[in-house]
Short mmCIF file of C-alpha atoms (C1' of nucleotides) in Angstrom, two decimals:
data_model
loop_
_atom_site.label_atom_id
_atom_site.label_comp_id
_atom_site.label_asym_id
_atom_site.label_seq_id
_atom_site.Cartn_x
_atom_site.Cartn_y
_atom_site.Cartn_z
CA UNK A 85 46.80 14.73 38.06
CA UNK A 86 48.60 17.56 36.45
CA UNK A 87 46.42 18.53 33.67
CA UNK A 88 48.82 19.25 31.01
CA UNK A 89 51.95 17.33 30.22
CA UNK A 90 51.79 19.67 27.37
CA UNK A 91 54.82 18.35 25.71
CA UNK A 92 52.81 16.85 22.99
CA UNK A 93 52.54 19.09 20.05
CA UNK A 94 49.09 20.24 19.49
CA UNK A 95 47.72 20.58 16.10
CA UNK A 96 47.77 24.27 15.61
CA UNK A 97 44.23 24.79 14.67
CA UNK A 98 42.87 23.62 17.88
CA UNK A 99 39.79 25.50 17.70
CA UNK A 100 37.51 24.33 15.03
CA UNK A 101 35.35 26.75 13.23
CA UNK A 102 32.75 26.16 15.74
CA UNK A 103 31.74 29.08 17.73
CA UNK A 104 28.20 28.03 18.07
CA UNK A 105 28.28 24.34 18.40
CA UNK A 106 24.59 23.90 18.19
CA UNK A 107 23.58 20.65 16.85
CA UNK A 108 20.02 20.42 15.87
CA UNK A 109 19.21 19.19 19.28
CA UNK A 110 21.25 21.74 20.88
CA UNK A 111 19.77 23.65 23.62
CA UNK A 112 21.62 26.63 22.49
CA UNK A 113 18.66 28.39 21.15
CA UNK A 114 16.53 27.79 24.11
CA UNK A 115 15.25 30.68 26.03
CA UNK A 116 17.80 30.68 28.70
CA UNK A 117 20.59 29.18 26.75
CA UNK A 118 21.99 26.22 28.44
CA UNK A 119 25.51 25.05 28.44
CA UNK A 120 26.15 22.09 26.24
CA UNK A 121 26.66 18.75 27.68
CA UNK A 122 30.13 17.64 28.28
CA UNK A 123 31.40 15.58 25.49
CA UNK A 124 31.70 11.93 25.95
CA UNK A 125 34.72 9.97 25.01
CA UNK A 126 33.62 9.06 21.60
CA UNK A 127 32.57 12.52 20.71
CA UNK A 128 35.92 13.77 21.72
CA UNK A 129 37.51 11.16 19.63
CA UNK A 130 35.33 11.99 16.75
CA UNK A 131 36.37 15.57 16.86
CA UNK A 132 39.98 14.61 16.81
CA UNK A 133 39.39 12.12 14.15
CA UNK A 134 37.66 14.54 11.97
CA UNK A 135 40.37 17.04 12.32
CA UNK A 136 42.97 14.49 11.53
CA UNK A 137 41.03 13.17 8.69
CA UNK A 138 40.50 16.43 6.99
CA UNK A 139 44.11 17.26 7.35
CA UNK A 140 45.12 14.04 5.79
CA UNK A 141 42.71 14.47 3.05
CA UNK A 142 43.95 17.90 2.42
CA UNK A 143 47.51 16.81 2.41
CA UNK A 144 47.19 13.87 0.18
CA UNK A 145 45.11 13.90 -2.86
CA UNK A 146 42.72 11.43 -1.63
CA UNK A 147 39.20 11.73 -2.57
CA UNK A 148 37.81 14.83 -1.07
CA UNK A 149 34.83 13.44 0.62
CA UNK A 150 34.40 9.77 0.33
CA UNK A 151 31.52 9.87 2.62
CA UNK A 152 29.15 12.44 3.60
CA UNK A 153 30.08 12.11 7.15
CA UNK A 154 32.83 10.60 9.05
CA UNK A 155 30.86 9.47 11.97
CA UNK A 156 30.57 6.00 10.76
CA UNK A 157 34.16 5.51 10.11
CA UNK A 158 34.98 7.08 13.36
CA UNK A 159 32.76 4.54 14.94
CA UNK A 160 34.58 1.71 13.24
CA UNK A 161 37.91 2.96 14.25
CA UNK A 162 36.72 3.57 17.70
CA UNK A 163 35.62 0.03 17.98
CA UNK A 164 38.91 -1.24 16.80
CA UNK A 165 40.84 0.98 19.02
CA UNK A 166 42.68 -0.59 21.85
CA UNK A 167 41.18 -0.17 25.21
CA UNK A 168 44.07 1.79 26.45
CA UNK A 169 43.74 4.23 23.67
CA UNK A 170 40.12 4.45 24.34
CA UNK A 171 40.84 5.00 27.92
CA UNK A 172 42.76 8.08 27.08
CA UNK A 173 39.68 9.49 25.57
CA UNK A 174 37.60 8.39 28.44
CA UNK A 175 39.92 10.16 30.74
CA UNK A 176 39.72 13.18 28.63
CA UNK A 177 36.00 12.99 28.78
CA UNK A 178 36.11 12.63 32.47
CA UNK A 179 38.29 15.61 32.73
CA UNK A 180 35.93 17.57 30.67
CA UNK A 181 33.09 16.45 32.77
CA UNK A 182 34.76 17.66 35.87
CA UNK A 183 35.58 20.89 34.22
CA UNK A 184 32.02 21.14 33.22
CA UNK A 185 30.87 20.44 36.67
CA UNK A 186 33.03 23.11 38.07
CA UNK A 187 32.03 25.54 35.48
CA UNK A 188 28.36 24.88 35.66
CA UNK A 189 27.59 23.59 39.09
CA UNK A 190 23.92 23.96 38.56
CA UNK A 191 23.87 22.23 35.31
CA UNK A 192 21.55 19.40 34.87
CA UNK A 193 20.99 17.49 31.78
CA UNK A 194 17.43 18.03 30.80
CA UNK A 195 16.61 16.29 27.63
CA UNK A 196 13.49 17.49 26.07
CA UNK A 197 10.73 15.06 25.95
CA UNK A 198 9.57 15.21 22.50
CA UNK A 199 8.86 11.67 21.63
CA UNK A 200 5.55 10.10 21.55
CA UNK A 201 4.53 8.14 24.56
CA UNK A 202 6.39 4.96 24.71
CA UNK A 203 4.76 1.85 23.68
CA UNK A 204 4.32 -0.88 26.09
CA UNK A 205 6.76 -3.21 24.58
CA UNK A 206 5.35 -6.02 26.59
CA UNK A 207 1.89 -4.80 26.11
CA UNK A 208 0.96 -7.39 23.56
CA UNK A 209 -1.61 -5.18 22.09
CA UNK A 210 -4.45 -6.82 20.46
CA UNK A 211 -4.22 -6.29 16.81
CA UNK A 212 -7.77 -5.21 16.62
CA UNK A 213 -7.15 -2.66 19.25
CA UNK A 214 -4.18 -1.51 17.37
CA UNK A 215 -6.17 -1.08 14.29
CA UNK A 216 -8.78 0.81 16.12
CA UNK A 217 -6.27 3.11 17.54
CA UNK A 218 -4.87 3.51 14.13
CA UNK A 219 -8.26 4.45 12.91
CA UNK A 220 -8.63 6.86 15.70
CA UNK A 221 -5.40 8.47 14.93
CA UNK A 222 -6.16 8.72 11.34
CA UNK A 223 -9.65 9.85 11.68
CA UNK A 224 -8.59 12.58 13.95
CA UNK A 225 -6.70 13.93 11.06
CA UNK A 226 -4.03 16.20 12.15
CA UNK A 227 -5.39 16.53 15.55
CA UNK A 228 -3.70 14.86 18.32
CA UNK A 229 -5.38 14.57 21.52
CA UNK A 230 -2.90 13.51 24.02
CA UNK A 231 -1.05 16.38 25.44
CA UNK A 232 1.19 14.09 27.28
CA UNK A 233 4.13 14.90 25.19
CA UNK A 234 4.36 18.41 26.22
CA UNK A 235 7.46 19.19 27.94
CA UNK A 236 6.87 18.92 31.49
CA UNK A 237 7.46 22.11 33.25
CA UNK A 238 8.16 20.18 36.35
CA UNK A 239 11.80 20.06 35.77
CA UNK A 240 12.20 23.35 37.35
CA UNK A 241 12.78 22.43 40.83
CA UNK A 242 11.60 24.47 43.65
CA UNK A 243 15.14 25.13 44.48
CA UNK A 244 15.19 27.51 41.66
CA UNK A 245 15.67 30.92 43.08
CA UNK A 246 13.78 32.66 40.43
CA UNK A 247 10.12 32.28 39.83
CA UNK A 248 9.68 29.56 37.38
CA UNK A 249 8.98 30.63 33.94
CA UNK A 250 7.03 27.59 33.32
CA UNK A 251 3.64 28.79 32.63
CA UNK A 252 3.62 26.69 29.61
CA UNK A 253 1.31 27.37 26.87
CA UNK A 254 -0.25 24.03 26.70
CA UNK A 255 -1.36 24.76 23.30
CA UNK A 256 -0.87 22.01 20.95
CA UNK A 257 -0.84 24.35 18.13
CA UNK A 258 2.78 24.31 17.54
CA UNK A 259 3.74 20.99 16.31
CA UNK A 260 7.02 19.61 15.52
CA UNK A 261 5.71 18.35 12.30
CA UNK A 262 5.20 21.67 10.81
CA UNK A 263 7.48 20.72 8.05
CA UNK A 264 5.83 17.48 7.42
CA UNK A 265 3.18 17.73 4.88
CA UNK A 266 0.40 15.36 5.29
CA UNK A 267 -0.20 14.69 1.72
CA UNK A 268 2.85 15.76 0.05
CA UNK A 269 6.13 14.17 -0.60
CA UNK A 270 7.23 11.54 1.71
CA UNK A 271 9.45 12.28 4.45
CA UNK A 272 11.20 9.75 6.41
CA UNK A 273 10.83 10.13 10.01
CA UNK A 274 11.27 7.41 12.38
CA UNK A 275 8.38 8.25 14.43
CA UNK A 276 5.12 6.76 13.67
CA UNK A 277 2.04 7.41 11.79
CA UNK A 278 1.41 10.61 13.43
CA UNK A 279 4.08 12.95 14.19
CA UNK A 280 4.51 13.38 17.83
CA UNK A 281 3.41 16.51 19.37
CA UNK A 282 6.23 18.22 20.89
CA UNK A 283 4.68 21.10 22.46
CA UNK A 284 5.72 24.48 21.60
CA UNK A 285 9.36 23.97 21.84
CA UNK A 286 9.14 26.03 24.89
CA UNK A 287 12.18 24.91 26.62
CA UNK A 288 11.25 26.73 29.64
CA UNK A 289 12.64 25.15 32.67
CA UNK A 290 14.50 28.23 32.82
CA UNK A 291 17.24 27.57 35.14
CA UNK A 292 19.94 29.43 35.43
CA UNK A 293 23.30 28.34 34.80
CA UNK A 294 25.49 31.15 35.69
CA UNK A 295 25.39 32.83 32.42
CA UNK A 296 28.33 35.00 32.98
CA UNK A 297 30.73 32.80 31.16
CA UNK A 298 28.38 31.64 28.61
CA UNK A 299 30.50 30.94 25.65
CA UNK A 300 33.34 29.32 27.37
CA UNK A 301 32.11 25.96 26.42
CA UNK A 302 32.65 26.73 22.86
CA UNK A 303 36.26 27.44 23.39
CA UNK A 304 36.87 24.09 24.78
CA UNK A 305 40.35 22.88 24.57
CA UNK A 306 40.76 19.33 23.56
CA UNK A 307 42.96 17.43 25.87
CA UNK A 308 46.45 17.53 24.65
CA UNK A 309 47.53 14.10 25.66
CA UNK A 310 45.26 12.20 23.45
CA UNK A 311 46.75 9.48 21.40
CA UNK A 312 47.49 10.39 17.91
CA UNK A 313 45.02 9.16 15.50
CA UNK A 314 46.61 7.11 12.86
CA UNK A 315 44.65 6.81 9.77
CA UNK A 316 45.34 3.89 7.62
CA UNK A 317 44.70 3.86 4.01
CA UNK A 318 41.57 1.91 4.23
CA UNK A 319 40.14 4.55 6.38
CA UNK A 320 39.74 6.50 3.27
CA UNK A 321 37.95 3.92 1.34
CA UNK A 322 34.37 4.09 0.76
CA UNK A 323 33.53 1.04 2.68
CA UNK A 324 36.34 -1.05 3.95
CA UNK A 325 34.11 -3.96 4.52
CA UNK A 326 32.71 -4.00 1.11
CA UNK A 327 34.68 -5.36 -1.72
CA UNK A 328 32.49 -4.41 -4.51
CA UNK A 329 29.46 -2.39 -4.27
CA UNK A 330 27.33 -2.15 -7.23
CA UNK A 331 25.10 0.68 -6.77
CA UNK A 332 22.15 1.93 -8.50
CA UNK A 333 20.83 5.25 -8.01
CA UNK A 334 17.22 5.27 -8.38
CA UNK A 335 15.84 8.47 -8.95
CA UNK A 336 14.52 10.90 -7.60
CA UNK A 337 14.40 12.42 -4.49
CA UNK A 338 12.25 14.63 -6.45
CA UNK A 339 9.79 15.89 -4.07
CA UNK A 340 7.03 14.91 -6.29
CA UNK A 341 7.75 11.27 -6.18
CA UNK A 342 4.70 9.27 -5.89
CA UNK A 343 4.71 5.71 -5.01
CA UNK A 344 3.89 5.02 -8.52
CA UNK A 345 7.08 6.51 -9.62
CA UNK A 346 8.95 4.84 -6.92
CA UNK A 347 8.07 1.39 -7.90
CA UNK A 348 9.76 1.92 -11.15
CA UNK A 349 12.71 -0.26 -11.67
CA UNK A 350 15.96 1.41 -12.14
CA UNK A 351 16.22 -0.04 -15.57
CA UNK A 352 13.04 1.60 -16.45
CA UNK A 353 13.87 4.90 -15.15
CA UNK A 354 14.98 7.17 -17.79
CA UNK A 355 13.95 10.60 -17.10
CA UNK A 356 16.55 13.09 -16.43
CA UNK A 357 18.38 12.76 -13.27
CA UNK A 358 16.66 9.62 -12.62
CA UNK A 359 19.10 6.88 -12.42
CA UNK A 360 22.52 5.67 -12.82
CA UNK A 361 23.94 2.28 -12.53
CA UNK A 362 27.47 1.67 -11.71
CA UNK A 363 29.84 -0.59 -10.00
CA UNK A 364 32.33 0.71 -7.67
CA UNK A 365 35.06 -1.19 -6.12
CA UNK A 366 36.08 0.06 -2.81
CA UNK A 367 39.56 -1.08 -3.50
CA UNK A 368 39.99 1.24 -6.30
CA UNK A 369 39.99 4.84 -5.73
CA UNK A 370 36.56 5.81 -4.75
CA UNK A 371 35.69 7.18 -8.02
CA UNK A 372 32.46 8.80 -8.23
CA UNK A 373 29.57 6.82 -9.42
CA UNK A 374 28.06 7.76 -12.60
CA UNK A 375 26.13 10.57 -11.22
CA UNK A 376 27.50 11.20 -7.92
CA UNK A 377 24.97 13.69 -6.97
CA UNK A 378 22.27 11.32 -7.83
CA UNK A 379 23.63 8.39 -6.07
CA UNK A 380 21.00 7.44 -3.73
CA UNK A 381 21.03 3.76 -3.30
CA UNK A 382 23.04 0.67 -3.15
CA UNK A 383 22.00 -2.48 -4.67
CA UNK A 384 23.16 -5.63 -3.17
CA UNK A 385 25.60 -7.22 -5.44
CA UNK A 386 24.49 -10.02 -7.63
CA UNK A 387 25.57 -13.14 -5.88
CA UNK A 388 27.92 -14.27 -8.54
CA UNK A 389 30.02 -11.22 -8.60
CA UNK A 390 29.98 -10.00 -5.16
CA UNK A 391 30.87 -10.80 -1.69
CA UNK A 392 28.30 -12.36 0.44
CA UNK A 393 26.67 -9.83 2.50
CA UNK A 394 27.52 -11.39 5.74
CA UNK A 395 29.96 -9.05 7.18
CA UNK A 396 27.93 -6.10 7.39
CA UNK A 397 28.21 -4.31 10.59
CA UNK A 398 25.21 -3.71 12.52
CA UNK A 399 25.13 -0.04 12.54
CA UNK A 400 26.73 0.42 9.28
CA UNK A 401 24.60 2.14 6.89
CA UNK A 402 26.01 4.67 4.72
CA UNK A 403 24.02 3.56 1.94
CA UNK A 404 21.74 6.19 0.94
CA UNK A 405 18.43 5.25 -0.11
CA UNK A 406 15.97 3.14 -1.79
CA UNK A 407 12.45 3.15 -2.67
CA UNK A 408 9.99 0.76 -1.40
CA UNK A 409 6.99 -0.75 -2.78
CA UNK A 410 3.75 0.10 -1.16
CA UNK A 411 3.85 -3.34 0.22
CA UNK A 412 6.94 -2.55 2.07
CA UNK A 413 5.55 0.71 3.13
CA UNK A 414 2.49 -0.71 4.59
CA UNK A 415 4.34 -3.55 6.11
CA UNK A 416 6.81 -1.47 7.83
CA UNK A 417 4.13 0.89 8.78
CA UNK A 418 2.10 -1.73 10.39
CA UNK A 419 5.10 -3.25 11.92
CA UNK A 420 6.03 -0.08 13.55
CA UNK A 421 2.64 0.80 14.41
CA UNK A 422 2.08 -2.50 16.02
CA UNK A 423 4.99 -1.88 18.14
CA UNK A 424 6.39 -5.17 17.11
CA UNK A 425 8.90 -4.33 14.57
CA UNK A 426 8.19 -7.02 12.14
CA UNK A 427 9.97 -5.79 9.20
CA UNK A 428 9.18 -7.34 6.01
CA UNK A 429 11.68 -7.58 3.34
CA UNK A 430 9.02 -8.09 0.89
CA UNK A 431 10.22 -5.30 -1.19
CA UNK A 432 13.24 -7.29 -2.01
CA UNK A 433 11.13 -9.92 -3.48
CA UNK A 434 10.61 -7.85 -6.48
CA UNK A 435 13.35 -7.30 -8.84
CA UNK A 436 14.50 -3.85 -8.57
CA UNK A 437 13.11 -3.13 -5.28
CA UNK A 438 15.57 -2.36 -2.78
CA UNK A 439 15.49 -3.48 0.63
CA UNK A 440 14.30 -2.07 3.79
CA UNK A 441 16.13 0.25 5.88
CA UNK A 442 18.90 -1.03 7.93
CA UNK A 443 16.88 -0.54 10.96
CA UNK A 444 14.16 -2.64 9.69
CA UNK A 445 16.57 -5.12 8.35
CA UNK A 446 17.77 -5.70 11.79
CA UNK A 447 14.52 -7.31 12.47
CA UNK A 448 13.32 -10.61 11.49
CA UNK A 449 12.21 -10.58 7.95
CA UNK A 450 8.90 -12.11 7.37
CA UNK A 451 8.98 -12.07 3.70
CA UNK A 452 8.55 -15.75 3.44
CA UNK A 453 4.96 -15.33 4.26
CA UNK A 454 4.44 -13.01 1.46
CA UNK A 455 3.14 -14.22 -1.79
CA UNK A 456 5.55 -12.35 -3.88
CA UNK A 457 8.41 -14.60 -4.53
CA UNK A 458 8.67 -15.35 -8.13
CA UNK A 459 10.19 -12.42 -9.76
CA UNK A 460 13.71 -13.28 -10.25
CA UNK A 461 15.10 -11.63 -13.22
CA UNK A 462 18.33 -13.39 -13.07
CA UNK A 463 20.06 -10.16 -13.02
CA UNK A 464 19.33 -9.55 -9.48
CA UNK A 465 18.50 -12.91 -8.26
CA UNK A 466 19.20 -11.60 -4.92
CA UNK A 467 15.87 -10.08 -5.11
CA UNK A 468 14.26 -13.03 -6.66
CA UNK A 469 13.35 -15.23 -3.85
CA UNK A 470 11.97 -14.78 -0.50
CA UNK A 471 14.27 -12.66 1.34
CA UNK A 472 15.31 -14.69 4.21
CA UNK A 473 18.41 -13.20 5.37
CA UNK A 474 20.27 -12.90 8.46
CA UNK A 475 19.64 -9.66 10.13
CA UNK A 476 22.71 -7.99 8.94
CA UNK A 477 22.39 -9.04 5.40
CA UNK A 478 20.77 -5.97 4.16
CA UNK A 479 21.82 -3.69 6.82
CA UNK A 480 23.81 -1.67 4.44
CA UNK A 481 20.70 -0.73 2.71
CA UNK A 482 19.07 2.17 4.13
CA UNK A 483 16.56 4.61 3.16
CA UNK A 484 16.81 8.17 3.76
CA UNK A 485 14.38 8.91 1.13
CA UNK A 486 11.46 11.00 1.71
CA UNK A 487 9.24 8.19 2.55
CA UNK A 488 7.56 8.21 5.80
CA UNK A 489 7.49 4.58 6.46
CA UNK A 490 5.56 5.02 9.49
CA UNK A 491 2.67 6.46 7.79
CA UNK A 492 0.01 4.63 6.01
CA UNK A 493 -0.04 5.46 2.38
CA UNK A 494 -2.57 7.96 1.47
CA UNK A 495 -4.42 8.56 -1.58
CA UNK A 496 -2.12 11.18 -2.79
CA UNK A 497 0.75 8.85 -2.42
CA UNK A 498 -0.38 6.60 -5.11
CA UNK A 499 -0.04 7.00 -8.73
CA UNK A 500 -2.33 9.07 -10.66
CA UNK A 501 -5.61 7.50 -11.33
CA UNK A 502 -5.04 4.47 -9.29
CA UNK A 503 -7.71 5.32 -6.89
CA UNK A 504 -10.27 4.97 -9.54
CA UNK A 505 -9.43 1.43 -10.25
CA UNK A 506 -11.05 -1.52 -8.67
CA UNK A 507 -9.19 -3.46 -6.16
CA UNK A 508 -8.61 -6.50 -8.18
CA UNK A 509 -8.69 -7.07 -11.81
CA UNK A 510 -8.62 -10.44 -13.34
CA UNK A 511 -5.23 -11.21 -14.62
CA UNK A 512 -3.72 -8.23 -13.13
CA UNK A 513 -2.52 -8.72 -9.71
CA UNK A 514 0.61 -8.15 -7.93
CA UNK A 515 2.25 -11.14 -9.42
CA UNK A 516 1.81 -9.85 -12.85
CA UNK A 517 4.34 -7.31 -12.16
CA UNK A 518 6.86 -6.86 -14.84
CA UNK A 519 9.46 -4.34 -15.29
CA UNK A 520 7.74 -1.65 -17.05
CA UNK A 521 8.43 -0.68 -20.52
CA UNK A 522 7.15 2.74 -20.19
CA UNK A 523 9.57 4.13 -17.82
CA UNK A 524 9.08 5.61 -14.53
CA UNK A 525 5.98 7.48 -15.15
CA UNK A 526 4.21 4.68 -16.77
CA UNK A 527 3.05 3.13 -13.70
CA UNK A 528 -0.35 2.15 -14.72
CA UNK A 529 0.58 0.63 -17.96
CA UNK A 530 3.72 -0.88 -16.72
CA UNK A 531 2.79 -2.49 -13.58
CA UNK A 532 -0.79 -3.15 -13.89
CA UNK A 533 -3.35 -0.93 -12.45
CA UNK A 534 -4.00 -2.67 -9.25
CA UNK A 535 -0.50 -3.32 -8.40
CA UNK A 536 -0.17 -0.89 -5.66
CA UNK A 537 -3.44 -1.62 -4.13
CA UNK A 538 -2.72 -5.26 -4.16
CA UNK A 539 0.57 -4.52 -2.77
CA UNK A 540 -0.99 -2.64 -0.02
CA UNK A 541 -3.39 -5.38 0.61
CA UNK A 542 -0.66 -7.90 0.72
CA UNK A 543 1.11 -5.82 3.18
CA UNK A 544 -1.84 -6.04 5.39
CA UNK A 545 -2.18 -9.70 4.75
CA UNK A 546 1.35 -10.22 5.70
CA UNK A 547 0.41 -8.97 9.05
CA UNK A 548 -2.60 -11.15 9.30
CA UNK A 549 -4.89 -8.32 8.78
CA UNK A 550 -7.48 -9.59 6.50
CA UNK A 551 -9.79 -7.36 4.71
CA UNK A 552 -13.28 -7.50 5.89
CA UNK A 553 -14.13 -5.71 2.78
CA UNK A 554 -11.97 -5.29 -0.15
CA UNK A 555 -13.69 -2.22 -1.17
CA UNK A 556 -10.94 0.19 -1.22
CA UNK A 557 -13.03 3.05 -2.03
CA UNK A 558 -11.20 6.11 -1.28
CA UNK A 559 -13.18 8.04 1.09
CA UNK A 560 -11.50 11.00 2.34
CA UNK A 561 -7.92 11.31 2.23
CA UNK A 562 -6.22 8.12 2.78
CA UNK A 563 -6.67 4.49 2.36
CA UNK A 564 -9.51 3.20 4.29
CA UNK A 565 -7.72 1.22 6.79
CA UNK A 566 -10.95 0.92 8.52
CA UNK A 567 -11.96 -1.63 6.05
CA UNK A 568 -9.37 -3.89 7.32
CA UNK A 569 -10.24 -5.42 10.51
CA UNK A 570 -7.86 -7.54 12.27
CA UNK A 571 -8.68 -10.88 13.59
CA UNK A 572 -7.11 -12.70 16.34
"C1'" DT B 70 17.99 21.03 9.07
"C1'" DA B 71 18.47 15.78 9.26
"C1'" DG B 72 21.58 12.34 10.16
"C1'" DA B 73 26.02 9.62 10.93
"C1'" DA B 74 28.58 7.71 15.12
"C1'" DT B 75 28.92 6.30 20.84
"C1'" DG B 76 28.00 7.09 25.36
"C1'" DA B 77 26.20 9.65 29.57
"C1'" DA B 78 22.24 10.87 31.65
"C1'" DA B 79 17.43 11.13 32.05
"C1'" DT B 80 12.85 9.21 31.72
"C1'" DA C 185 14.21 0.01 27.83
"C1'" DT C 186 14.19 4.00 25.26
"C1'" DT C 187 15.53 9.00 24.18
"C1'" DT C 188 18.07 13.06 24.17
"C1'" DC C 189 22.14 15.36 23.12
"C1'" DA C 190 26.95 16.18 23.21
"C1'" DT C 191 30.36 17.20 17.90
"C1'" DT C 192 31.02 18.22 13.08
"C1'" DC C 193 29.99 18.39 8.40
"C1'" DT C 194 27.27 17.65 4.10
"C1'" DA C 195 23.51 17.77 1.17
#
DNA sequence: TAGAATGAAAT
DNA sequence: ATTTCATTCTA
């Protein structure tokens, strides 16, 4: 096939500003820099789409940046695109692949292996065993024993002409989680309790792609005969599928957020930069929410005034963030950790708590088993009852907060002074929760002292982990999960 | 520097 | 079955 048919007018600025494409996963910075992978059809489309989009935005006076990123919308459009149109991009991708093959005959895709060892999904791990392993992991502190996640040097085949550079330092000293403080502010990583060891980023495997024409990949010419991307007006809307999105920005990605602060209801939050409540209709111009920069979360609309949440797309989650109760934290933690992603939407059972991440929401909510059901405020009755929703119902809720949901809450994560309180106090339990009157900081007085602990306990209960002892004495650094022994 | 999208390739 | 990484841009 003749490659060009270059009759179609190319957008003049063919070359994006990208000279070093380098995504964060890019292998560009590896020792012997490797050529990037050939783009797949969607990626090609996305590039075009983005270009088109920004042009349109520039031309018209649409909102500058309705979304942080266009990937999602590109995905929607891609899905709605006719197959023939898609095929054009697939062809383009194929072309690029061939080009790539010609250009880098020795290229081989070598994804780094940085994830933790996969869980036996069918393993049906005994809960007790799971707990023990949890204990092991925790008790080992920041040490991680298994070196299995090191990049295997084996990928350098013997066909490599040069002596392999793969004398890997098998040191585990360099961990990927350098940036992840153990005690500090939450970070959300979708790994698990313990950050995986990805050994010493040594990319090694030093083959040898003929480096003579190294940068040519960055001057990649998009295929000229791609179908024009037509952007319709709704492509500029905040969320075409969402008629009205009331959103509440709850505070505080402040790095100092403790769980205690996080449980604060938005209504309670009053410190500076803490919250804003607003309603935005996607039909109207996407006017900024009250504090755009602070917008961090979407509340589901109150049932009366909003669309049912049925039509949420699976992958759709623009919605920034939310804070979870400790209950949710522990639940999701245990869920993940168990390998059986039993998300609990328990957080939604409390007024003001937002839901679980979209990922978790994809899973079967188990909130019905949780004792926290009676906190309807009327305002957000959505949150009032047990959150039995279809999987997609809350999928627009996401959390990109700094919570590491895969980590068991530690002492430092809880509000000041909470660790000194007994586990249960008469009259003060999790159900005595009321929206605080003291604002965000007033955790103890607002929510009852044992709230978080109870919450934590309930999280465990929800997973049929019953406390052998309810003595949550804080020994060491984190909650003594060891006191909770599973039974089954 | 993470993360949003889909898909190809690898594990 | 699950992960990485192609791209780009923002916060």
